[in-house]
Amino acid sequence: MTALDAGPTEAPRTFFFNDPVIRGIVYQIVVGLILVSFIAWIIGNTAANLAAQNKTTGFDFLWKTAGFDISFSLLPWSRASTYWQAFLVGITNTLLVAFIGIVVATILGFTIGIARLSSNFIISSLATVYVETIRNIPLLLQLFFWYFAVLKTMPAVRDSYELPLDSFINQRGIFFPQPLPDAQFGFVWIGLAVAIVGVLVLRRWARKRLEATGQRFPVFLTSLAVLLVLPALVWLISGAQVAFDPPVLGRFNFEGGVQLPPEFLALLFGLSIYTASFIAETVRGGIQAVNHGQTEAAQSLGLKEGDRLRLVIVPQAMRVIVPPLTSQYLNLTKNSSLGAAIGYPELVNVFSGTALNQTGRAIECIALTMLVYLILSLLTSAIMNWYNARVTLVER
Amino acid sequence: MTDTGYVRSELVAAKPAPNPTSGAVVWAKKNLFATPMDALLTAFGVLFLLWVVPPFFNFVLGHAVGPMGTVEECRAITAGACWAYVYNEMEFFIYGFYDIPQLWRPNIVFALGALLFVPLLIPKLPFKRINALLFLFVYPVVAYFLLAGGVFGLSEMPTEKWGGLLVTLIISVVGITLAFPLGIVLALGRQSTLPVIKTICVTFIELIRSVPLITILFMASIMLPLFMPQGMTVDKLLRALVGVTLFTSAYLAEVVRGGLQAIPRGQYEAAASLGLGYWQRMYFIILPQALKHVIPGIVNSFIALFKDTSLVYIVGMKDLLEAVKTKNDSALEWQSANTATTGYLFAAIVFWAFCFSMSRYSMFMERRLNTGHKR
C-alpha cells in the first residue's frame, strides 16, 4: 500500500549522452563548429590568395567603363558603358530569350503532350519519338547543332534565302521589316486595352448570369469579336498608319529592318525544342492523372465533349501540371546560360565571362550572377506557392 | 398426331459474318481513320513522315560516305554524312589526348568496369554484395592507378590528357556514386528535427538548385583554386567532379525527400517502437521503402547528370562533346560541308544510347520492385 503513495519515481539514471535532447544539442554544436571553421578556413585561404596575387576586392568596378562590345542588346550599349550597364544588358538578354522560349516551349509542349495521348497511331507515335529523342540528347549538343551545323552553314549575305514578307535568312541571322507605327497608332493600343477590360467584364457577367438563370452566353466568340473589331474600328477612324522599314541589301550587310542574330535563334530553337519535350511529358502525366471516373461522371451529367474537357478535366489536370510546369520554366531560364557556349550575350557570358576576365573580380562577378538566378528562382517559387494555395483541393 | 411436329424443310439462310474485331483493316479504322478529323491527322502525319524520313535516311545511310571512304568523297556535292571522319577520329573521341601506345590502359578500365557493372544490373546473378563492394571501392582505385599511372612502372598520364567518352563516363559514374549518398544525407538532414542541421541542408539544397550548373562549374573552375591553401593546385578533373557532384546531390536530395514524405507516419513510429536508433530506423525501415518509391526520379537525376557532363568544357576538360567539337573546328584535313553535322550526329547517338537505356532500365526496375503500392 505504501508503495502507491510514494509519488512519481525518479527516472532511471542513464548516461547523460543517451538523452536525445542533449545528444541533439551536442550534434548541432559539433556540426555548426565544423561548418563555421570550414568557412573561416576558406575565407582565410581566399584572403591570403588574393593578397598574394595583389588583387583588390569590392564592387567599385561596377561604375568603371567596360570598353567591350556586346553584339546584341535591347538596352542602349556602347563601349563607354559601365560594367553595371553590362550587367543589366546581360539580365535583359537572358530574360528576353527565356520569355520567348517559354512561350514557344509551352505551345509546342502542350501540343505534343496532347498528341501523345491521341488515339491516332501515327500522331501519338510521332509525339513519342520526338519526346524520347529530344529528352535524351544534351541541350548543349542541340545548341551546337543548331548553331554550327544549321545556322552557321546558311549562305553568305549576298546569297541570302528570301522568305515571305521581305524577310531574309543568311549566316548573320534572320532579317525582317521593322514596323514603324505613327503617333496616331497609340489610339489603337488604347482601343485594345478597352477591349480587354470589356472582355473581362463580359466574362464575369456571363458567369453570374449562368449561375443565376442557367442560360449560356457565347462568351468565347463574343470576346474574340470584341477583341478584333474594337481595335480595328479605332484604327480605321483614327487613320493611324504603320510604315515598314524593310531590310535592304547594303554594301556588306542588310541595312534597316530588325536583325535576329544566329546566336539568339540557335539558343531559342534549342531551348524551346528541348524544354517542350519535358513539358509534353508533364502535360501527358497531368491529363493521365485525372481519374477516368471523372470523364464518365462528366459524360453522365450530359456535358458536351468541349465542356467536359474545359470544365471537368482540364481544371483538375492543371492542378497537377502547373507545379512541374513552373519548374520547367525555371529550368529553361537557367539553361539559357548555355548561350554562353555559342556566344549569345546573356548574363553568364557577359558578366561571368567577359567582365570577369577583364576585371579579375571573380568572387564579385560570380556572386552577382548567382544572385540574379537566386532571385528569379525565389520569385517563381513565391508565385508558385500562391498558386498552389489557390487551387489546392479543399478536403472535408 | 403426326401433323403437330414441325420439321424445317430448308436450311436457314447464312447470316452475314460478324464485323471483324481484329486484323489490319479494323486496326487502321480504329487507330487511323476513326473520324474525319482523325483521317486528316493521319494524312498530315504521313505527309510529314514523307517529308522528313527520306532526306534523313539518305543523309545518314543512303548518300553517306562509309567508314572506309575518303575526304574527297565527303566533299562531293551530293554526299551525306561523312562517317569516314568519325571512324578516323574515333580514338580522339573516345580517349582524348591519351597516348596511343598506352590505350590498353583505358581499354582495361572499360572492360573491368563493364565486367563488374553489368552483373550488378542483372537481378538474377548472385554475389551482389561482393560485386557492389568491388565496383564501388576496389574498382575506382584500380582504375585510377591504371589511368593515371606513376606506379608499377606505368608511365604517368596527367588528367589533362584524358578526354572524350572516357572523361564523360568517369565524371558521370563518379558523380553518381558520390552524389547518391550525399543526396540521401541532405534529404535526411532536411527532414531532421534539429534546427541547425535542417537550416544548413535547406540552405545548401535551395542555393544549389536555384543557380545553373554552368555558374557552379565557373565557381569550381575559378574560385576553388582561391579557396585552397596557397600552393595547392586543384586538378581540373577534380574541379569538374566537385561541381557536378554538389549540383546533382542537391537535386537528388529533393527527389529522396519526396520518397521520405510518401512513407506513412506509422512506419516511422513502428520503427521507433522497436527500439531502433536513428540510423537503424533509416537504413532498415525508411530508406528501402522511400528509395523504391522514387526510382524514376533518381534515374532521371542520373540521366540529367549524364547529359550535364557535356558542360565540363567550362573547366577545360575535353569530354565527348567537346572532343567532337574540337575536331569539327580543327580537323582541316576532314573539312567538308557535312563534317560538323556528322560529328554532332555521332555524339548525339552516343548520348542518346546511354540515356535511353538508363530510362528503359529504370522502367524495368520499377516493375520489378513494385510490391503492390500502385493500383
JSON list of C-alpha atoms in Angstrom, two decimals, chain A residues 20 23-25 27-29 31-32 35 41-43 45-53 55 118-123 126 132-141 144-145 148-150 153 274 278 330-331 333-335 337-342 348 352-353 356-357 362-363 366-367 369-371 373-374 377-378, chain B residues 27 30-34 37-39 41-42 44-46 48-49 193-197 200 206-216 218-219 222-223 225-231 247 251 279 300 303 306-308 310-311 313 321-322 325 329 337 340-341 343-345 347-349 351-353 355-356 359-360:
[
{"chain": "A", "resi": 20, "resn": "PRO", "atom": "CA", "xyz": [18.06, 12.54, -27.12]},
{"chain": "A", "resi": 23, "resn": "ARG", "atom": "CA", "xyz": [22.55, 14.45, -27.82]},
{"chain": "A", "resi": 24, "resn": "GLY", "atom": "CA", "xyz": [20.78, 16.61, -30.41]},
{"chain": "A", "resi": 25, "resn": "ILE", "atom": "CA", "xyz": [22.28, 19.77, -28.96]},
{"chain": "A", "resi": 27, "resn": "TYR", "atom": "CA", "xyz": [25.42, 17.09, -32.56]},
{"chain": "A", "resi": 28, "resn": "GLN", "atom": "CA", "xyz": [24.26, 20.50, -33.68]},
{"chain": "A", "resi": 29, "resn": "ILE", "atom": "CA", "xyz": [27.09, 22.27, -31.88]},
{"chain": "A", "resi": 31, "resn": "VAL", "atom": "CA", "xyz": [28.20, 20.32, -36.98]},
{"chain": "A", "resi": 32, "resn": "GLY", "atom": "CA", "xyz": [27.93, 24.07, -36.53]},
{"chain": "A", "resi": 35, "resn": "LEU", "atom": "CA", "xyz": [30.90, 24.36, -40.73]},
{"chain": "A", "resi": 41, "resn": "TRP", "atom": "CA", "xyz": [39.36, 28.35, -43.39]},
{"chain": "A", "resi": 42, "resn": "ILE", "atom": "CA", "xyz": [38.07, 29.10, -46.91]},
{"chain": "A", "resi": 43, "resn": "ILE", "atom": "CA", "xyz": [37.83, 32.82, -46.23]},
{"chain": "A", "resi": 45, "resn": "ASN", "atom": "CA", "xyz": [42.73, 30.98, -47.77]},
{"chain": "A", "resi": 46, "resn": "THR", "atom": "CA", "xyz": [40.93, 33.24, -50.19]},
{"chain": "A", "resi": 47, "resn": "ALA", "atom": "CA", "xyz": [42.17, 36.39, -48.48]},
{"chain": "A", "resi": 48, "resn": "ALA", "atom": "CA", "xyz": [45.73, 35.05, -48.47]},
{"chain": "A", "resi": 49, "resn": "ASN", "atom": "CA", "xyz": [45.50, 34.03, -52.13]},
{"chain": "A", "resi": 50, "resn": "LEU", "atom": "CA", "xyz": [44.06, 37.38, -53.17]},
{"chain": "A", "resi": 51, "resn": "ALA", "atom": "CA", "xyz": [46.73, 39.23, -51.21]},
{"chain": "A", "resi": 52, "resn": "ALA", "atom": "CA", "xyz": [49.43, 37.11, -52.84]},
{"chain": "A", "resi": 53, "resn": "GLN", "atom": "CA", "xyz": [48.05, 37.98, -56.28]},
{"chain": "A", "resi": 55, "resn": "LYS", "atom": "CA", "xyz": [44.09, 41.69, -56.16]},
{"chain": "A", "resi": 118, "resn": "SER", "atom": "CA", "xyz": [-4.12, 10.87, -79.26]},
{"chain": "A", "resi": 119, "resn": "SER", "atom": "CA", "xyz": [-5.96, 7.73, -80.35]},
{"chain": "A", "resi": 120, "resn": "ASN", "atom": "CA", "xyz": [-4.39, 8.24, -83.76]},
{"chain": "A", "resi": 121, "resn": "PHE", "atom": "CA", "xyz": [-1.47, 5.86, -84.03]},
{"chain": "A", "resi": 122, "resn": "ILE", "atom": "CA", "xyz": [0.69, 7.98, -86.34]},
{"chain": "A", "resi": 123, "resn": "ILE", "atom": "CA", "xyz": [0.25, 11.17, -84.36]},
{"chain": "A", "resi": 126, "resn": "LEU", "atom": "CA", "xyz": [5.40, 10.87, -83.84]},
{"chain": "A", "resi": 132, "resn": "GLU", "atom": "CA", "xyz": [12.23, 10.17, -76.46]},
{"chain": "A", "resi": 133, "resn": "THR", "atom": "CA", "xyz": [14.76, 11.60, -78.91]},
{"chain": "A", "resi": 134, "resn": "ILE", "atom": "CA", "xyz": [14.98, 15.17, -77.71]},
{"chain": "A", "resi": 135, "resn": "ARG", "atom": "CA", "xyz": [14.88, 14.39, -74.00]},
{"chain": "A", "resi": 136, "resn": "ASN", "atom": "CA", "xyz": [17.87, 12.06, -74.21]},
{"chain": "A", "resi": 137, "resn": "ILE", "atom": "CA", "xyz": [20.31, 14.35, -76.03]},
{"chain": "A", "resi": 138, "resn": "PRO", "atom": "CA", "xyz": [22.18, 17.03, -74.06]},
{"chain": "A", "resi": 139, "resn": "LEU", "atom": "CA", "xyz": [20.92, 20.56, -74.60]},
{"chain": "A", "resi": 140, "resn": "LEU", "atom": "CA", "xyz": [24.44, 21.82, -75.28]},
{"chain": "A", "resi": 141, "resn": "LEU", "atom": "CA", "xyz": [24.76, 19.34, -78.14]},
{"chain": "A", "resi": 144, "resn": "PHE", "atom": "CA", "xyz": [25.85, 23.28, -81.13]},
{"chain": "A", "resi": 145, "resn": "PHE", "atom": "CA", "xyz": [23.81, 21.52, -83.77]},
{"chain": "A", "resi": 148, "resn": "PHE", "atom": "CA", "xyz": [27.24, 25.34, -86.04]},
{"chain": "A", "resi": 149, "resn": "ALA", "atom": "CA", "xyz": [25.51, 22.79, -88.22]},
{"chain": "A", "resi": 150, "resn": "VAL", "atom": "CA", "xyz": [22.36, 24.70, -89.25]},
{"chain": "A", "resi": 153, "resn": "THR", "atom": "CA", "xyz": [26.06, 26.95, -92.69]},
{"chain": "A", "resi": 274, "resn": "TYR", "atom": "CA", "xyz": [14.39, 20.75, -75.56]},
{"chain": "A", "resi": 278, "resn": "PHE", "atom": "CA", "xyz": [9.79, 17.86, -70.87]},
{"chain": "A", "resi": 330, "resn": "LEU", "atom": "CA", "xyz": [12.75, 27.90, -64.28]},
{"chain": "A", "resi": 331, "resn": "ASN", "atom": "CA", "xyz": [14.93, 25.21, -65.87]},
{"chain": "A", "resi": 333, "resn": "THR", "atom": "CA", "xyz": [15.66, 30.23, -67.69]},
{"chain": "A", "resi": 334, "resn": "LYS", "atom": "CA", "xyz": [18.65, 28.58, -66.02]},
{"chain": "A", "resi": 335, "resn": "ASN", "atom": "CA", "xyz": [19.51, 26.65, -69.19]},
{"chain": "A", "resi": 337, "resn": "SER", "atom": "CA", "xyz": [23.00, 30.32, -69.51]},
{"chain": "A", "resi": 338, "resn": "LEU", "atom": "CA", "xyz": [24.25, 27.75, -72.04]},
{"chain": "A", "resi": 339, "resn": "GLY", "atom": "CA", "xyz": [24.01, 30.58, -74.55]},
{"chain": "A", "resi": 340, "resn": "ALA", "atom": "CA", "xyz": [27.49, 31.42, -73.27]},
{"chain": "A", "resi": 341, "resn": "ALA", "atom": "CA", "xyz": [28.79, 28.39, -75.19]},
{"chain": "A", "resi": 342, "resn": "ILE", "atom": "CA", "xyz": [27.59, 29.72, -78.55]},
{"chain": "A", "resi": 348, "resn": "VAL", "atom": "CA", "xyz": [26.74, 34.40, -67.67]},
{"chain": "A", "resi": 352, "resn": "SER", "atom": "CA", "xyz": [30.83, 35.82, -65.53]},
{"chain": "A", "resi": 353, "resn": "GLY", "atom": "CA", "xyz": [32.71, 35.68, -68.82]},
{"chain": "A", "resi": 356, "resn": "LEU", "atom": "CA", "xyz": [35.17, 38.69, -65.01]},
{"chain": "A", "resi": 357, "resn": "ASN", "atom": "CA", "xyz": [38.12, 38.22, -67.35]},
{"chain": "A", "resi": 362, "resn": "ALA", "atom": "CA", "xyz": [35.95, 36.56, -59.77]},
{"chain": "A", "resi": 363, "resn": "ILE", "atom": "CA", "xyz": [34.07, 36.35, -56.49]},
{"chain": "A", "resi": 366, "resn": "ILE", "atom": "CA", "xyz": [30.05, 35.08, -59.90]},
{"chain": "A", "resi": 367, "resn": "ALA", "atom": "CA", "xyz": [28.20, 36.10, -56.75]},
{"chain": "A", "resi": 369, "resn": "THR", "atom": "CA", "xyz": [25.38, 36.31, -61.41]},
{"chain": "A", "resi": 370, "resn": "MET", "atom": "CA", "xyz": [24.22, 33.68, -58.95]},
{"chain": "A", "resi": 371, "resn": "LEU", "atom": "CA", "xyz": [22.21, 36.28, -57.07]},
{"chain": "A", "resi": 373, "resn": "TYR", "atom": "CA", "xyz": [19.26, 33.44, -60.69]},
{"chain": "A", "resi": 374, "resn": "LEU", "atom": "CA", "xyz": [18.54, 33.06, -56.99]},
{"chain": "A", "resi": 377, "resn": "SER", "atom": "CA", "xyz": [14.03, 31.28, -58.55]},
{"chain": "A", "resi": 378, "resn": "LEU", "atom": "CA", "xyz": [12.70, 32.69, -55.26]},
{"chain": "B", "resi": 27, "resn": "TRP", "atom": "CA", "xyz": [-6.87, -1.68, -86.61]},
{"chain": "B", "resi": 30, "resn": "LYS", "atom": "CA", "xyz": [-9.82, 2.33, -85.18]},
{"chain": "B", "resi": 31, "resn": "ASN", "atom": "CA", "xyz": [-6.38, 3.90, -84.91]},
{"chain": "B", "resi": 32, "resn": "LEU", "atom": "CA", "xyz": [-6.04, 5.90, -88.10]},
{"chain": "B", "resi": 33, "resn": "PHE", "atom": "CA", "xyz": [-9.46, 6.75, -89.56]},
{"chain": "B", "resi": 34, "resn": "ALA", "atom": "CA", "xyz": [-11.87, 6.77, -86.60]},
{"chain": "B", "resi": 37, "resn": "MET", "atom": "CA", "xyz": [-10.60, 14.66, -88.27]},
{"chain": "B", "resi": 38, "resn": "ASP", "atom": "CA", "xyz": [-8.55, 11.57, -87.48]},
{"chain": "B", "resi": 39, "resn": "ALA", "atom": "CA", "xyz": [-8.18, 10.78, -91.17]},
{"chain": "B", "resi": 41, "resn": "LEU", "atom": "CA", "xyz": [-4.44, 14.00, -88.98]},
{"chain": "B", "resi": 42, "resn": "THR", "atom": "CA", "xyz": [-3.25, 10.69, -90.40]},
{"chain": "B", "resi": 44, "resn": "PHE", "atom": "CA", "xyz": [-0.90, 15.10, -92.24]},
{"chain": "B", "resi": 45, "resn": "GLY", "atom": "CA", "xyz": [1.28, 12.65, -90.29]},
{"chain": "B", "resi": 46, "resn": "VAL", "atom": "CA", "xyz": [2.07, 10.59, -93.36]},
{"chain": "B", "resi": 48, "resn": "PHE", "atom": "CA", "xyz": [5.22, 14.83, -92.54]},
{"chain": "B", "resi": 49, "resn": "LEU", "atom": "CA", "xyz": [6.95, 11.43, -92.46]},
{"chain": "B", "resi": 193, "resn": "THR", "atom": "CA", "xyz": [14.19, 17.89, -36.15]},
{"chain": "B", "resi": 194, "resn": "LEU", "atom": "CA", "xyz": [17.50, 19.54, -35.25]},
{"chain": "B", "resi": 195, "resn": "PRO", "atom": "CA", "xyz": [17.15, 23.18, -36.39]},
{"chain": "B", "resi": 196, "resn": "VAL", "atom": "CA", "xyz": [20.83, 23.85, -37.12]},
{"chain": "B", "resi": 197, "resn": "ILE", "atom": "CA", "xyz": [21.23, 20.78, -39.32]},
{"chain": "B", "resi": 200, "resn": "ILE", "atom": "CA", "xyz": [22.22, 24.04, -43.27]},
{"chain": "B", "resi": 206, "resn": "GLU", "atom": "CA", "xyz": [17.91, 25.63, -52.32]},
{"chain": "B", "resi": 207, "resn": "LEU", "atom": "CA", "xyz": [21.02, 27.61, -53.14]},
{"chain": "B", "resi": 208, "resn": "ILE", "atom": "CA", "xyz": [22.40, 24.98, -55.48]},
{"chain": "B", "resi": 209, "resn": "ARG", "atom": "CA", "xyz": [19.08, 24.26, -57.12]},
{"chain": "B", "resi": 210, "resn": "SER", "atom": "CA", "xyz": [18.36, 27.86, -57.93]},
{"chain": "B", "resi": 211, "resn": "VAL", "atom": "CA", "xyz": [21.51, 28.53, -59.97]},
{"chain": "B", "resi": 212, "resn": "PRO", "atom": "CA", "xyz": [22.50, 27.00, -63.32]},
{"chain": "B", "resi": 213, "resn": "LEU", "atom": "CA", "xyz": [25.17, 24.28, -63.37]},
{"chain": "B", "resi": 214, "resn": "ILE", "atom": "CA", "xyz": [27.30, 26.45, -65.60]},
{"chain": "B", "resi": 215, "resn": "THR", "atom": "CA", "xyz": [27.77, 29.03, -62.81]},
{"chain": "B", "resi": 216, "resn": "ILE", "atom": "CA", "xyz": [28.67, 26.29, -60.33]},
{"chain": "B", "resi": 218, "resn": "PHE", "atom": "CA", "xyz": [32.56, 28.54, -63.23]},
{"chain": "B", "resi": 219, "resn": "MET", "atom": "CA", "xyz": [32.83, 28.71, -59.47]},
{"chain": "B", "resi": 222, "resn": "ILE", "atom": "CA", "xyz": [37.78, 29.92, -60.86]},
{"chain": "B", "resi": 223, "resn": "MET", "atom": "CA", "xyz": [37.05, 30.03, -57.16]},
{"chain": "B", "resi": 225, "resn": "PRO", "atom": "CA", "xyz": [41.74, 27.33, -56.50]},
{"chain": "B", "resi": 226, "resn": "LEU", "atom": "CA", "xyz": [41.23, 30.53, -54.48]},
{"chain": "B", "resi": 227, "resn": "PHE", "atom": "CA", "xyz": [39.63, 28.60, -51.63]},
{"chain": "B", "resi": 228, "resn": "MET", "atom": "CA", "xyz": [42.54, 26.20, -51.26]},
{"chain": "B", "resi": 229, "resn": "PRO", "atom": "CA", "xyz": [45.67, 26.98, -49.24]},
{"chain": "B", "resi": 230, "resn": "GLN", "atom": "CA", "xyz": [48.39, 28.69, -51.18]},
{"chain": "B", "resi": 231, "resn": "GLY", "atom": "CA", "xyz": [50.48, 26.49, -53.42]},
{"chain": "B", "resi": 247, "resn": "PHE", "atom": "CA", "xyz": [24.93, 20.02, -58.13]},
{"chain": "B", "resi": 251, "resn": "TYR", "atom": "CA", "xyz": [18.61, 17.59, -56.93]},
{"chain": "B", "resi": 279, "resn": "TRP", "atom": "CA", "xyz": [20.41, 5.34, -38.38]},
{"chain": "B", "resi": 300, "resn": "ASN", "atom": "CA", "xyz": [16.02, 10.98, -64.11]},
{"chain": "B", "resi": 303, "resn": "ILE", "atom": "CA", "xyz": [20.22, 10.93, -66.84]},
{"chain": "B", "resi": 306, "resn": "PHE", "atom": "CA", "xyz": [24.99, 12.25, -67.72]},
{"chain": "B", "resi": 307, "resn": "LYS", "atom": "CA", "xyz": [23.75, 14.93, -70.10]},
{"chain": "B", "resi": 308, "resn": "ASP", "atom": "CA", "xyz": [25.21, 17.68, -67.93]},
{"chain": "B", "resi": 310, "resn": "SER", "atom": "CA", "xyz": [28.77, 17.96, -71.54]},
{"chain": "B", "resi": 311, "resn": "LEU", "atom": "CA", "xyz": [29.18, 21.25, -69.63]},
{"chain": "B", "resi": 313, "resn": "TYR", "atom": "CA", "xyz": [34.22, 22.14, -71.06]},
{"chain": "B", "resi": 321, "resn": "LEU", "atom": "CA", "xyz": [31.02, 16.58, -76.94]},
{"chain": "B", "resi": 322, "resn": "GLU", "atom": "CA", "xyz": [33.97, 18.93, -76.52]},
{"chain": "B", "resi": 325, "resn": "LYS", "atom": "CA", "xyz": [33.60, 20.00, -81.31]},
{"chain": "B", "resi": 329, "resn": "ASP", "atom": "CA", "xyz": [36.63, 23.05, -85.70]},
{"chain": "B", "resi": 337, "resn": "ALA", "atom": "CA", "xyz": [30.04, 20.63, -95.73]},
{"chain": "B", "resi": 340, "resn": "ALA", "atom": "CA", "xyz": [30.43, 19.04, -88.36]},
{"chain": "B", "resi": 341, "resn": "THR", "atom": "CA", "xyz": [26.90, 17.68, -88.69]},
{"chain": "B", "resi": 343, "resn": "GLY", "atom": "CA", "xyz": [30.34, 14.71, -85.70]},
{"chain": "B", "resi": 344, "resn": "TYR", "atom": "CA", "xyz": [27.41, 16.09, -83.73]},
{"chain": "B", "resi": 345, "resn": "LEU", "atom": "CA", "xyz": [25.20, 13.29, -85.01]},
{"chain": "B", "resi": 347, "resn": "ALA", "atom": "CA", "xyz": [27.86, 12.43, -80.29]},
{"chain": "B", "resi": 348, "resn": "ALA", "atom": "CA", "xyz": [24.06, 12.61, -80.21]},
{"chain": "B", "resi": 349, "resn": "ILE", "atom": "CA", "xyz": [23.75, 8.90, -80.96]},
{"chain": "B", "resi": 351, "resn": "PHE", "atom": "CA", "xyz": [24.49, 10.25, -75.58]},
{"chain": "B", "resi": 352, "resn": "TRP", "atom": "CA", "xyz": [21.07, 9.08, -76.68]},
{"chain": "B", "resi": 353, "resn": "ALA", "atom": "CA", "xyz": [22.01, 5.41, -76.41]},
{"chain": "B", "resi": 355, "resn": "CYS", "atom": "CA", "xyz": [20.33, 7.95, -71.65]},
{"chain": "B", "resi": 356, "resn": "PHE", "atom": "CA", "xyz": [17.67, 5.88, -73.37]},
{"chain": "B", "resi": 359, "resn": "SER", "atom": "CA", "xyz": [15.45, 5.20, -68.72]},
{"chain": "B", "resi": 360, "resn": "ARG", "atom": "CA", "xyz": [14.41, 1.77, -70.02]}
]
